[in-house]
Amino acid sequence: MNPTHRLLMVRTVASQILRKKLHDIPLSKDRYNLRRKSYATITGQDINFFERTLPTNNQVLRGETEAAGYNRDYFRYVRGMSSLVLKPRSAQEVSSILKYCNGRRLAISIFGGNTGVCGGSVPVFDEIVLSLELMNRVESIDRYSGTMLCEAGCILGKLEQNLSEEGLMLPLDLGSKDSCQIGGNVSTNAGGIRLMRYGNLHGSILGLEVVLADGTVLDLMSTSRKDNTGYHLKNLFIGAEGTLGVVTKVAICCPPATVTQNVLFLGLKNYEHVLKTFLEAKKLLGGILTSCELMDHSALDCCIKHLEAEAPLGEFPFYLLIETTGQHKEHDDEKVEMFLEQVLSTEIIQDGIMTSDPSKIKKIWQLREHIPTAIYSNNFCLTYDLSLPLRHFYDIVPETRRFVGDAASLVCGFGHIGDSNIHLTVAGDELTDEMHQQIDKFVYGFTSNLRGSISAEHGIGLLKTNYLEQSKSAQSIALMKDIKYTFDPNHILNPYKIFN
Amino acid sequence: MNPTHRLLMVRTVASQILRKKLHDIPLSKDRYNLRRKSYATITGQDINFFERTLPTNNQVLRGETEAAGYNRDYFRYVRGMSSLVLKPRSAQEVSSILKYCNGRRLAISIFGGNTGVCGGSVPVFDEIVLSLELMNRVESIDRYSGTMLCEAGCILGKLEQNLSEEGLMLPLDLGSKDSCQIGGNVSTNAGGIRLMRYGNLHGSILGLEVVLADGTVLDLMSTSRKDNTGYHLKNLFIGAEGTLGVVTKVAICCPPATVTQNVLFLGLKNYEHVLKTFLEAKKLLGGILTSCELMDHSALDCCIKHLEAEAPLGEFPFYLLIETTGQHKEHDDEKVEMFLEQVLSTEIIQDGIMTSDPSKIKKIWQLREHIPTAIYSNNFCLTYDLSLPLRHFYDIVPETRRFVGDAASLVCGFGHIGDSNIHLTVAGDELTDEMHQQIDKFVYGFTSNLRGSISAEHGIGLLKTNYLEQSKSAQSIALMKDIKYTFDPNHILNPYKIFN
C-alpha cells in the first residue's frame, strides 16, 4: 500500500486497531520469535552520561510510561521494550551518544516520524531509542538553484510549506507528510505518487550529514548536482533504514512549484489497452504527466460500494486515473484534450472523463485513495507492495486468485502503473496462519521469478527480513553484510532490522 | 570542459597534440612520479591460462605494438606500459579472469571507450588491460516501461539509434557518444548536457551486473523503478571509476523521445540578471527546459574571433543559451515567446533572439561548443571543471583574473548554469610549472571554501588524485578506502586511480 493511502486507511482502521493499548499488542520478540543479541544493558552510570550529554529539558525520557509512544508503530504491528529515549539537538550530541554506546556495546533504535509499515522504527528489545524530533531546523532555501538544507527531524509537510513560499516544491509527496520526517524518508528511500515525474531520492538528494556508529560526523553536505570526486557515499545511506549511520542533515534538490492540475478517469477493456494508453500518455502528455494509477474492476467496485459513491463511468475490467500538473493552463488543457481524443478515437479506451475542477478532482482521487480503506472493511486483508515488469504487471492478480481459490472473497490489484508498482490485495472472512504463509510464499515466489521487488517502497524493516532473499541474491546479501560490518562493526545501529 | 565539447575541441587540438606518437608521450609513472606497487608480474603460465579462458580470435593481445592503443588516452595526457590486453565476451569470462588475477595478485586496468579526460582508463605500469569492447549486445528494449538492458561495451551513440526506433531516448548525451561505452559512462557517472532535465545516472540506472575482484558475478539487474530491499549496492559502482568491480551489464530507464527544439540566445548586463533569467526560465518553461548555458563576454568574443563568425547580438557582459525540447511544437513556441517577452519587458535581459530553425540552432550552439577549441589556440590553456553554488557561480572568474594578473592573457568562464557547473579557463602565452601549481591551488582552494566540487563531471582518475581531499573530508576518504578494501582487498582493480 502506498504511503499516500496509509493515513486514509488509518482513519477507518482506527476503530478496530489503533485503539489497541500498548499491552494489547504482542511483543515483537514473541510474535517473531527473536532472541536478544549480546548487547550491554543500561546502567545508572550510562543514564548519568546521557543526562550530562543532553542537558536541556525533555531530552532524556526514562521508564516504560514515558517511552510508551516509542515502543509501538502506528499500525500496532510491532512492540518493543525500551525504557530510554534520547532526543539530541545537534549532530554533535548524536555523535557523543553513538561514540559512547559503541564503546559500551549498547544497541540503538533510530526513531523518525514512526510512519513506516515494516516495523523498522521501533525497538525490539531494550534498545535505546534515538529520536531526531528536536533536530527540526531549516537551514536554508535557495530559490535560484532550488536547493534546501535542513535537519533530519523536519516534518515533510512543514518543509513543503516553507518551499512553497519560495515558489518551489518537494520532489516527493507522501500521505504521511504531516508526521513523517525527512531523515526517515531518506533512510527508507521513500517513493510516493510523484516519483514517476521527479524520480527517486538517489537522484534528488544532493548531500547528507551522517553520524556513524563510532561517532564520526560524516560531512557529505554537497549542494552540487554534479560532483564526481570519489565514491558517492551518500547513496549508501539512502534506503539503508538507519543500519549504517544516523542521517542528521539533508540537502535536497527541489523543482519549481506547479500551478495547473488536470485529472482523467478512463475505462478500458483489457490490460493490453492499459499498456497502450500508458504509452500514449507518456508520448502526448510528456513533461506534464505526474501520476498514472491503475485500478481493476474489483478494486473500484469495492471502493464505490464502501463510499456509497456514484460510479464516474460504466463498468469496465480496468480503470486508469491520470494526472497532469504544469505551469500553463491553456497548454495543459489542450494536451489533455488531445490525448483523450486520441485514445477514444482509436478505441484504446472505451470511455473517459477529464476535469480540472478541484472538487471533481478530489472526488476522483477518493475513488483511488479509499480502495485500501474499503478493502480493510473485510475481516482479514493481506496487501503486497510489489514492483513487477510492466508486461506482466497485472498477471499476478488472476494467478493469485487462482491460487487462493475459495480462501478469499476478494483478490484485486491497483497501484502506480507509472512506476511498475502494484498493490496486490487478498481479503475475506477468515484466514489460517498456514494459508497466510502459503499466499506469502506464492506471491513472493511469483515476484521473484519475474525479477520484481517484494518491497517496492516500504523497505524490509523487521517484518520482511525473512523475505529479503526473494529480491536479492545470496552474493548481494553477503556484500550488504560486509558493508554493515565495515560501517558498524559492533552492530549497535537498528539491530534485528533488514537482515535476519 | 563538458564531454559534449571534448570532441569538438579535439578536432582542432588534433593538429598539435593528437599526432604525438606513443613514445613522444611521457610515461605516466615518470610524469607523476609513481612507484609500482608489489603486484605479481605476468608469466608464460598466466598467458596460457588467459588463452585457454578466452579461446576465440583476437581476445588476447600481446606485446607493445598490439597493446599500443590501450596504453595512451585520447588526449595524450597519460601513457602506460601494459603488454597484455584481454577482451572477454561474457561476464563469465570476466569472472574467470578476475578470479585468477586476484589469486595471483595481478593488477588490472579496465578499459572502455577511452574518452575520459583524467587518465582513469589507461594503465600506469604493466597492469593487464581488460577491455569490454566485445561485450556490446543489446539484450532488450521495452517501449512500455522505457527500459533498456545491454552489455557494458555498447557504444552510447548506437544505443541512441536503437532506442529512437522505439520512440525512446537516452537520459544522457555526450559529445563522445560515438566512441564512449555505457559501462564507462556508468563507472564515471557521466553527466552531459541533458542532466539538468533528466537527472543523474544514480536516478536513471535501474540495475547493473558487476563482476567483483574475486570473480563473484553480482546480479543487481533490476528493472524496477522502485525496489527497497536492502542496501542500494548498484549506486556504489556508479562513479567508482572501476575500482570496486567491473560493470558488465546495465539496465537503464529511458524517457520518451522529444520532437521539438527551440533555442534562445540572450544578452545580459550582470550576473544578478543571469540568475533572475534562469529562475524565470525554470518557472515559465517548466518541463521543456533542457539546457541553460552561460558564457561571459571574453569566452564568446574569443570564440567569435576564432570562428570568424557573426555576433548574434551586440556586446554584453554575459550571454545565455537556453534550449527547450518537447512534444508539442505550438505549445513550446508559445512558451518560449512568452518567456522572451517577459524577460525583455522587465529588462532582465538586454536583448535576445529565438529560433526553431535547425540550421540557426546549429550556428548558435557552435558559439558555445567551440569556446574550448578557440581557447586552445593559445599556447597554454588550463581548464577547470567545477561545481559551485549558484550565487557564487561566477565569482571565481574575476577572483582568478585578479590572482593570475599578467601571467595569463585570458581568464574566462562558461558552462552549465543549469547544473551549477562552470568551466573556468586560464590561457596565455607561457606558464611556469610553479605558476601552474599556484593557480591550481588557488582555484581548488576557492572551490573547496565554497563547498563546491573540484571535478563536477570528469572524476578523479589518475590526474586529480592529489586534489581529492579538496572536495572530500578526511573521514569520507577513510570510509571510501574501507569500502575499497572490503570490495577488493588485494587492490587489483584500477590501481593508482582515485586514491594517491
XYZ file of N, CA, C and O in Angstrom, chain B residues 152-311:
640
model
N 27.966 -3.859 -21.172
C 28.718 -2.656 -20.806
C 29.509 -2.050 -21.956
O 29.771 -0.852 -21.988
N 29.884 -2.891 -22.958
C 30.714 -2.384 -24.033
C 29.940 -1.713 -25.156
O 30.528 -1.280 -26.152
N 28.615 -1.588 -25.017
C 27.811 -0.926 -26.050
C 28.199 0.547 -26.154
O 28.355 1.237 -25.142
N 28.314 1.003 -27.399
C 28.671 2.411 -27.633
C 27.409 3.276 -27.531
O 26.354 2.929 -28.075
N 27.552 4.398 -26.821
C 26.397 5.229 -26.483
C 25.582 5.633 -27.711
O 24.352 5.530 -27.716
N 26.258 6.082 -28.765
C 25.576 6.543 -29.970
C 24.736 5.440 -30.617
O 23.650 5.703 -31.147
N 25.252 4.221 -30.567
C 24.492 3.107 -31.156
C 23.255 2.795 -30.333
O 22.199 2.484 -30.871
N 23.394 2.884 -29.021
C 22.231 2.670 -28.152
C 21.155 3.700 -28.469
O 19.964 3.395 -28.500
N 21.607 4.936 -28.694
C 20.670 6.019 -29.014
C 19.870 5.676 -30.276
O 18.656 5.866 -30.334
N 20.563 5.155 -31.281
C 19.872 4.750 -32.517
C 18.850 3.650 -32.234
O 17.706 3.736 -32.682
N 19.273 2.629 -31.499
C 18.345 1.534 -31.170
C 17.106 2.059 -30.461
O 15.986 1.647 -30.744
N 17.324 2.973 -29.524
C 16.210 3.499 -28.732
C 15.268 4.331 -29.586
O 14.047 4.278 -29.402
N 15.823 5.118 -30.509
C 14.972 6.034 -31.270
C 13.970 5.238 -32.122
O 12.868 5.709 -32.381
N 14.342 4.029 -32.517
C 13.392 3.185 -33.260
C 12.184 2.787 -32.406
O 11.154 2.396 -32.923
N 12.348 2.871 -31.094
C 11.243 2.513 -30.185
C 10.592 3.763 -29.583
O 9.837 3.669 -28.614
N 10.925 4.937 -30.134
C 10.339 6.176 -29.614
C 10.898 6.598 -28.271
O 10.277 7.360 -27.531
N 12.093 6.096 -27.961
C 12.716 6.428 -26.676
C 14.035 7.163 -26.901
O 14.537 7.225 -28.026
N 14.597 7.709 -25.843
C 15.918 8.330 -25.927
C 16.700 8.016 -24.659
O 16.137 7.576 -23.652
N 17.998 8.240 -24.714
C 18.815 8.062 -23.517
C 18.656 9.278 -22.607
O 18.492 10.401 -23.092
N 18.746 9.092 -21.289
C 18.683 10.253 -20.409
C 19.993 11.048 -20.404
O 20.042 12.124 -19.835
N 21.032 10.520 -21.052
C 22.286 11.289 -21.111
C 22.761 11.431 -22.548
O 22.464 10.593 -23.399
N 23.475 12.534 -22.817
C 24.003 12.820 -24.141
C 25.415 13.362 -23.976
O 25.637 14.301 -23.205
N 26.342 12.761 -24.668
C 27.735 13.178 -24.532
C 28.340 13.410 -25.915
O 27.996 12.712 -26.870
N 29.254 14.363 -26.015
C 29.927 14.641 -27.276
C 30.728 13.448 -27.762
O 30.933 13.264 -28.965
N 31.151 12.633 -26.827
C 31.986 11.472 -27.169
C 31.141 10.240 -27.468
O 31.646 9.121 -27.440
N 29.844 10.451 -27.770
C 28.935 9.299 -27.837
C 29.273 8.300 -28.936
O 28.834 7.155 -28.879
N 30.053 8.702 -29.935
C 30.391 7.750 -30.990
C 31.509 6.794 -30.603
O 31.823 5.863 -31.351
N 32.135 7.040 -29.463
C 33.148 6.071 -29.037
C 33.019 5.646 -27.571
O 33.449 4.557 -27.208
N 32.396 6.461 -26.729
C 32.314 6.077 -25.311
C 31.355 4.900 -25.126
O 30.458 4.680 -25.927
N 31.589 4.130 -24.086
C 30.781 2.933 -23.817
C 29.925 3.137 -22.577
O 30.347 3.800 -21.618
N 28.754 2.528 -22.583
C 27.803 2.735 -21.486
C 28.393 2.280 -20.142
O 28.157 2.914 -19.110
N 29.199 1.226 -20.155
C 29.834 0.766 -18.912
C 30.776 1.821 -18.348
O 30.832 2.031 -17.133
N 31.495 2.490 -19.236
C 32.378 3.581 -18.816
C 31.574 4.776 -18.325
O 31.926 5.421 -17.339
N 30.472 5.070 -19.010
C 29.593 6.165 -18.577
C 29.104 5.920 -17.153
O 29.083 6.830 -16.327
N 28.695 4.677 -16.890
C 28.208 4.327 -15.553
C 29.352 4.434 -14.537
O 29.209 5.036 -13.474
N 30.504 3.892 -14.900
C 31.627 3.860 -13.966
C 32.164 5.249 -13.652
O 32.754 5.470 -12.597
N 31.980 6.195 -14.584
C 32.451 7.567 -14.323
C 31.286 8.503 -13.993
O 31.487 9.709 -13.861
N 30.071 7.941 -13.860
C 28.894 8.761 -13.580
C 28.822 9.960 -14.525
O 28.714 11.117 -14.089
N 28.886 9.676 -15.818
C 28.925 10.735 -16.828
C 27.704 11.654 -16.719
O 26.602 11.203 -16.427
N 27.927 12.946 -16.963
C 26.854 13.936 -16.821
C 26.269 14.311 -18.173
O 25.331 13.707 -18.645
N 26.849 15.352 -18.806
C 26.394 15.757 -20.137
C 25.332 16.832 -20.090
O 24.912 17.280 -19.020
N 24.877 17.247 -21.280
C 24.043 18.448 -21.365
C 22.561 18.216 -21.092
O 21.782 19.159 -21.066
N 22.137 16.955 -20.917
C 20.725 16.731 -20.579
C 20.507 16.536 -19.091
O 19.381 16.304 -18.657
N 21.587 16.582 -18.314
C 21.474 16.258 -16.886
C 20.455 17.141 -16.177
O 19.660 16.678 -15.356
N 20.459 18.433 -16.539
C 19.528 19.375 -15.925
C 18.087 18.883 -16.042
O 17.298 19.017 -15.107
N 17.749 18.308 -17.189
C 16.379 17.866 -17.444
C 16.110 16.458 -16.899
O 15.076 16.217 -16.276
N 17.049 15.533 -17.170
C 16.762 14.123 -16.897
C 17.478 13.562 -15.672
O 17.350 12.380 -15.363
N 18.237 14.399 -14.982
C 18.878 13.948 -13.745
C 20.113 13.107 -13.983
O 20.521 12.867 -15.121
N 20.710 12.655 -12.883
C 21.974 11.931 -12.978
C 21.757 10.417 -13.098
O 20.639 9.920 -12.991
N 22.847 9.703 -13.308
C 22.743 8.253 -13.527
C 22.325 7.499 -12.270
O 21.796 6.400 -12.362
N 22.551 8.083 -11.096
C 22.077 7.429 -9.872
C 20.544 7.354 -9.878
O 19.966 6.483 -9.242
N 19.910 8.273 -10.593
C 18.462 8.208 -10.755
C 18.047 7.323 -11.925
O 17.024 6.653 -11.873
N 18.827 7.301 -13.004
C 18.406 6.628 -14.245
C 18.795 5.161 -14.349
O 18.134 4.403 -15.057
N 19.890 4.778 -13.709
C 20.317 3.378 -13.809
C 19.445 2.534 -12.885
O 19.378 2.779 -11.677
N 18.755 1.544 -13.472
C 17.856 0.697 -12.684
C 18.577 -0.529 -12.143
O 18.246 -1.029 -11.069
N 19.518 -1.036 -12.903
C 20.197 -2.258 -12.478
C 21.557 -2.405 -13.117
O 21.838 -1.790 -14.155
N 22.414 -3.191 -12.495
C 23.755 -3.463 -13.024
C 24.102 -4.925 -12.800
O 23.609 -5.548 -11.861
N 24.955 -5.431 -13.664
C 25.655 -6.682 -13.375
C 27.118 -6.275 -13.220
O 27.654 -5.541 -14.057
N 27.722 -6.716 -12.130
C 29.095 -6.292 -11.823
C 29.896 -7.521 -11.427
O 29.417 -8.359 -10.651
N 31.111 -7.639 -11.951
C 31.989 -8.716 -11.504
C 32.959 -8.142 -10.473
O 33.633 -7.138 -10.737
N 32.976 -8.756 -9.304
C 33.843 -8.273 -8.221
C 35.267 -8.803 -8.398
O 35.513 -9.723 -9.184
N 36.185 -8.242 -7.637
C 37.601 -8.585 -7.770
C 37.859 -10.082 -7.612
O 38.729 -10.646 -8.275
N 37.078 -10.747 -6.765
C 37.315 -12.180 -6.550
C 36.593 -13.062 -7.564
O 36.577 -14.280 -7.436
N 35.968 -12.435 -8.565
C 35.293 -13.188 -9.613
C 33.804 -13.383 -9.388
O 33.100 -13.883 -10.267
N 33.301 -12.979 -8.233
C 31.867 -13.077 -7.981
C 31.088 -12.244 -9.000
O 31.384 -11.066 -9.189
N 30.111 -12.890 -9.656
C 29.235 -12.122 -10.550
C 28.055 -11.623 -9.728
O 27.234 -12.414 -9.256
N 27.999 -10.319 -9.538
C 26.975 -9.720 -8.691
C 25.794 -9.313 -9.565
O 25.909 -8.433 -10.406
N 24.666 -9.977 -9.363
C 23.493 -9.736 -10.198
C 22.604 -8.694 -9.539
O 21.835 -8.996 -8.630
N 22.739 -7.461 -9.986
C 21.888 -6.369 -9.480
C 21.007 -5.856 -10.616
O 20.672 -4.678 -10.674
N 20.627 -6.776 -11.535
C 19.932 -6.352 -12.757
C 18.435 -6.178 -12.559
O 17.624 -6.805 -13.251
N 18.062 -5.309 -11.675
C 16.654 -4.975 -11.522
C 16.208 -4.083 -12.677
O 17.001 -3.338 -13.244
N 14.928 -4.176 -13.048
C 14.377 -3.188 -13.974
C 13.283 -2.378 -13.274
O 12.530 -1.656 -13.917
N 13.214 -2.512 -11.960
C 12.190 -1.808 -11.191
C 12.621 -0.367 -10.914
O 13.761 -0.118 -10.563
N 11.681 0.545 -11.047
C 11.968 1.924 -10.641
C 11.923 2.042 -9.129
O 12.463 2.974 -8.554
N 11.210 1.134 -8.491
C 11.120 1.136 -7.026
C 11.551 -0.231 -6.523
O 10.972 -1.247 -6.908
N 12.539 -0.270 -5.663
C 12.959 -1.536 -5.073
C 13.690 -1.249 -3.766
O 14.877 -0.925 -3.774
N 12.967 -1.318 -2.673
C 13.568 -1.024 -1.369
C 13.790 -2.305 -0.575
O 13.156 -2.549 0.441
N 14.706 -3.124 -1.075
C 15.024 -4.363 -0.367
C 16.531 -4.400 -0.099
O 17.304 -4.886 -0.907
N 16.908 -3.845 1.039
C 18.324 -3.823 1.407
C 19.073 -2.649 0.796
O 18.470 -1.768 0.185
N 20.405 -2.649 0.974
C 21.213 -1.525 0.502
C 21.189 -1.416 -1.018
O 21.149 -2.423 -1.716
N 21.246 -0.184 -1.507
C 21.206 0.057 -2.944
C 22.628 -0.055 -3.493
O 23.249 0.950 -3.848
N 23.111 -1.285 -3.582
C 24.509 -1.534 -3.935
C 24.911 -0.937 -5.274
O 26.023 -0.465 -5.443
N 23.989 -0.978 -6.242
C 24.371 -0.523 -7.581
C 24.934 0.891 -7.572
O 25.836 1.215 -8.333
N 24.373 1.728 -6.674
C 24.816 3.122 -6.650
C 26.286 3.276 -6.279
O 26.905 4.282 -6.604
N 26.841 2.295 -5.573
C 28.256 2.363 -5.221
C 29.141 2.240 -6.448
O 30.237 2.800 -6.494
N 28.702 1.470 -7.441
C 29.524 1.240 -8.633
C 29.416 2.402 -9.631
O 30.273 2.568 -10.480
N 28.322 3.183 -9.495
C 28.144 4.325 -10.401
C 29.090 5.442 -9.939
O 28.922 6.008 -8.866
N 30.107 5.711 -10.736
C 31.089 6.734 -10.364
C 32.280 6.199 -9.586
O 33.102 6.987 -9.128
N 32.412 4.886 -9.421
C 33.554 4.336 -8.674
C 34.766 4.137 -9.582
O 35.800 3.646 -9.138
N 34.647 4.533 -10.835
C 35.762 4.510 -11.797
C 36.429 3.124 -11.867
O 37.656 3.025 -12.002
N 35.620 2.085 -11.779
C 36.137 0.728 -11.955
C 37.003 0.215 -10.826
O 37.624 -0.839 -10.957
N 37.025 0.912 -9.706
C 37.903 0.467 -8.613
C 37.220 -0.525 -7.677
O 37.874 -1.122 -6.832
N 35.886 -0.694 -7.815
C 35.168 -1.611 -6.911
C 34.675 -2.872 -7.616
O 34.281 -3.834 -6.954
N 34.675 -2.866 -8.937
C 34.182 -4.015 -9.681
C 34.108 -3.647 -11.155
O 34.242 -2.472 -11.516
N 33.893 -4.650 -12.001
C 33.790 -4.416 -13.442
C 32.318 -4.480 -13.837
O 31.686 -5.538 -13.726
N 31.768 -3.356 -14.266
C 30.376 -3.324 -14.730
C 30.303 -4.091 -16.051
O 31.034 -3.776 -16.993
N 29.446 -5.114 -16.118
C 29.341 -5.903 -17.348
C 27.978 -5.770 -18.039
O 27.847 -6.068 -19.212
N 26.961 -5.358 -17.297
C 25.637 -5.195 -17.901
C 24.909 -4.041 -17.203
O 25.160 -3.782 -16.021
N 24.001 -3.415 -17.940
C 23.334 -2.204 -17.463
C 21.845 -2.260 -17.787
O 21.477 -2.676 -18.885
N 20.996 -1.862 -16.843
C 19.576 -1.624 -17.130
C 19.328 -0.140 -16.907
O 19.640 0.389 -15.835
N 18.804 0.524 -17.916
C 18.672 1.988 -17.835
C 17.256 2.424 -18.193
O 16.613 1.844 -19.065
N 16.778 3.411 -17.461
C 15.440 3.960 -17.649
C 15.504 5.068 -18.697
O 16.272 6.020 -18.542
N 14.723 4.935 -19.775
C 14.830 5.852 -20.919
C 13.534 6.643 -21.116
O 12.471 6.044 -21.256
N 13.632 7.973 -21.175
C 12.418 8.784 -21.373
C 11.927 8.716 -22.825
O 12.679 8.326 -23.715
N 10.651 9.106 -23.064
C 10.152 9.158 -24.445
C 10.942 10.194 -25.249
O 11.344 11.233 -24.707
N 11.174 9.899 -26.521
C 11.910 10.829 -27.384
C 11.143 12.141 -27.530
O 9.914 12.149 -27.572
N 11.869 13.258 -27.604
C 11.232 14.560 -27.840
C 11.268 14.864 -29.338
O 12.098 14.324 -30.068
N 10.351 15.746 -29.796
C 10.274 16.012 -31.232
C 10.430 17.496 -31.590
O 10.580 17.837 -32.759
N 10.373 18.368 -30.586
C 10.522 19.800 -30.877
C 11.826 20.321 -30.277
O 12.355 19.737 -29.333
N 12.311 21.431 -30.834
C 13.542 22.042 -30.319
C 13.483 23.552 -30.551
O 13.181 24.004 -31.652
N 13.753 24.319 -29.506
C 13.847 25.778 -29.615
C 15.103 26.246 -28.905
O 15.472 25.691 -27.871
N 15.728 27.271 -29.466
C 16.921 27.821 -28.819
C 16.798 29.340 -28.697
O 16.353 30.016 -29.623
N 17.164 29.851 -27.528
C 17.212 31.290 -27.262
C 18.654 31.703 -27.034
O 19.417 30.955 -26.412
N 19.018 32.877 -27.509
C 20.341 33.419 -27.201
C 20.138 34.826 -26.643
O 19.548 35.680 -27.303
N 20.580 35.052 -25.421
C 20.237 36.273 -24.697
C 21.475 37.035 -24.240
O 22.490 36.426 -23.881
N 21.379 38.375 -24.255
C 22.472 39.218 -23.748
C 22.069 39.850 -22.430
O 20.957 40.359 -22.304
N 22.969 39.838 -21.448
C 22.611 40.336 -20.111
C 23.701 41.241 -19.560
O 24.885 41.069 -19.874
N 23.268 42.183 -18.676
C 24.252 43.173 -18.249
C 25.003 42.803 -16.978
O 26.041 43.385 -16.700
N 24.496 41.875 -16.180
C 25.259 41.461 -14.995
C 24.836 40.072 -14.531
O 23.842 39.519 -15.011
N 25.584 39.542 -13.584
C 25.326 38.159 -13.162
C 24.019 38.027 -12.385
O 23.356 36.991 -12.454
N 23.647 39.091 -11.664
C 22.373 39.088 -10.955
C 21.226 38.819 -11.944
O 20.301 38.053 -11.661
N 21.306 39.443 -13.101
C 20.274 39.244 -14.126
C 20.341 37.850 -14.749
O 19.324 37.303 -15.179
N 21.529 37.287 -14.801
C 21.664 35.897 -15.271
C 20.842 34.982 -14.364
O 20.054 34.152 -14.824
N 21.016 35.176 -13.055
C 20.288 34.351 -12.091
C 18.781 34.536 -12.224
O 18.014 33.577 -12.213
N 18.351 35.793 -12.358
C 16.912 36.071 -12.489
C 16.344 35.426 -13.746
O 15.224 34.896 -13.742
N 17.100 35.482 -14.829
C 16.640 34.894 -16.086
C 16.513 33.372 -15.951
O 15.546 32.762 -16.420
N 17.499 32.780 -15.303
C 17.471 31.326 -15.087
C 16.218 30.931 -14.290
O 15.529 29.959 -14.612
N 15.919 31.750 -13.266
C 14.747 31.478 -12.434
C 13.457 31.579 -13.257
O 12.563 30.724 -13.165
N 13.356 32.619 -14.090
C 12.171 32.786 -14.953
C 12.063 31.617 -15.932
O 10.965 31.135 -16.222
N 13.201 31.179 -16.450
C 13.182 30.062 -17.408
C 12.639 28.808 -16.731
O 11.814 28.090 -17.301
N 13.081 28.557 -15.508
C 12.587 27.369 -14.805
C 11.082 27.486 -14.575
O 10.341 26.515 -14.695
N 10.633 28.713 -14.245
C 9.208 28.919 -13.965
C 8.370 28.807 -15.235
O 7.377 28.092 -15.280
N 8.741 29.536 -16.273
C 7.886 29.667 -17.451
C 8.074 28.543 -18.459
O 7.163 28.215 -19.214
N 9.252 27.949 -18.501
C 9.496 26.884 -19.484
C 9.286 25.504 -18.873
O 9.098 24.514 -19.587
N 9.345 25.462 -17.558
C 8.996 24.240 -16.821
C 9.583 22.975 -17.411
O 10.789 22.855 -17.615
N 8.692 22.045 -17.742
C 9.094 20.706 -18.163
C 9.770 20.603 -19.517
O 10.217 19.524 -19.894
N 9.852 21.704 -20.286
C 10.512 21.595 -21.597
C 11.928 22.175 -21.580
O 12.654 22.079 -22.566
N 12.340 22.773 -20.471
C 13.687 23.355 -20.365
C 14.732 22.240 -20.318
O 14.708 21.385 -19.444
N 15.639 22.240 -21.278
C 16.612 21.140 -21.378
C 18.039 21.592 -21.063
O 18.803 20.863 -20.444
N 18.427 22.790 -21.534
C 19.781 23.285 -21.281
C 19.750 24.762 -20.943
O 18.920 25.510 -21.475
N 20.655 25.182 -20.075
C 20.830 26.605 -19.796
C 22.328 26.839 -19.639
O 22.920 26.463 -18.635
N 22.928 27.427 -20.671
C 24.382 27.566 -20.741
C 24.783 29.033 -20.638
O 24.209 29.896 -21.299
N 25.790 29.286 -19.823
C 26.303 30.643 -19.636
C 27.633 30.813 -20.366
O 28.447 29.886 -20.398
N 27.823 31.980 -20.969
C 29.135 32.362 -21.497
C 29.409 33.783 -21.061
O 28.505 34.626 -21.164
N 30.625 34.093 -20.645
C 30.912 35.500 -20.388
C 31.429 36.153 -21.676
O 31.651 35.482 -22.688
N 31.595 37.473 -21.618
C 31.970 38.219 -22.823
C 33.295 37.717 -23.393
O 33.430 37.509 -24.604
N 34.272 37.487 -22.533
C 35.592 37.047 -23.007
C 35.510 35.716 -23.728
O 36.170 35.502 -24.748
N 34.723 34.808 -23.186
C 34.610 33.475 -23.782
C 33.979 33.559 -25.167
O 34.498 33.001 -26.147
N 32.840 34.282 -25.277
C 32.171 34.365 -26.579
C 33.021 35.133 -27.586
O 33.135 34.723 -28.752
N 33.629 36.221 -27.133
C 34.446 37.060 -28.006
C 35.577 36.231 -28.624
O 35.811 36.288 -29.836
N 36.240 35.474 -27.797
C 37.340 34.616 -28.235
C 36.847 33.615 -29.283
O 37.500 33.377 -30.293
N 35.655 33.068 -29.060
C 35.099 32.069 -29.967
C 34.701 32.689 -31.301
O 34.974 32.131 -32.367
N 34.047 33.864 -31.232
C 33.611 34.543 -32.460
C 34.817 34.873 -33.343
O 34.787 34.655 -34.562
N 35.875 35.379 -32.711
C 37.081 35.705 -33.480
C 37.679 34.446 -34.103
O 38.099 34.449 -35.259
N 37.729 33.405 -33.326
C 38.330 32.154 -33.806
C 37.556 31.579 -34.991
O 38.140 31.119 -35.973
N 36.226 31.613 -34.892
C 35.387 31.046 -35.958
C 35.175 32.022 -37.112
O 34.617 31.663 -38.142
N 35.603 33.275 -36.888
C 35.290 34.371 -37.815
C 33.785 34.397 -38.083
O 33.327 34.514 -39.221
N 33.031 34.238 -36.998
C 31.571 34.171 -37.097
C 30.958 35.552 -36.866
O 31.626 36.482 -36.403
N 29.680 35.637 -37.193
C 28.949 36.872 -36.955
C 28.405 36.846 -35.528
O 27.913 35.793 -35.094
N 28.485 37.977 -34.837
C 27.928 38.012 -33.480
C 26.411 37.996 -33.576
O 25.825 38.771 -34.337
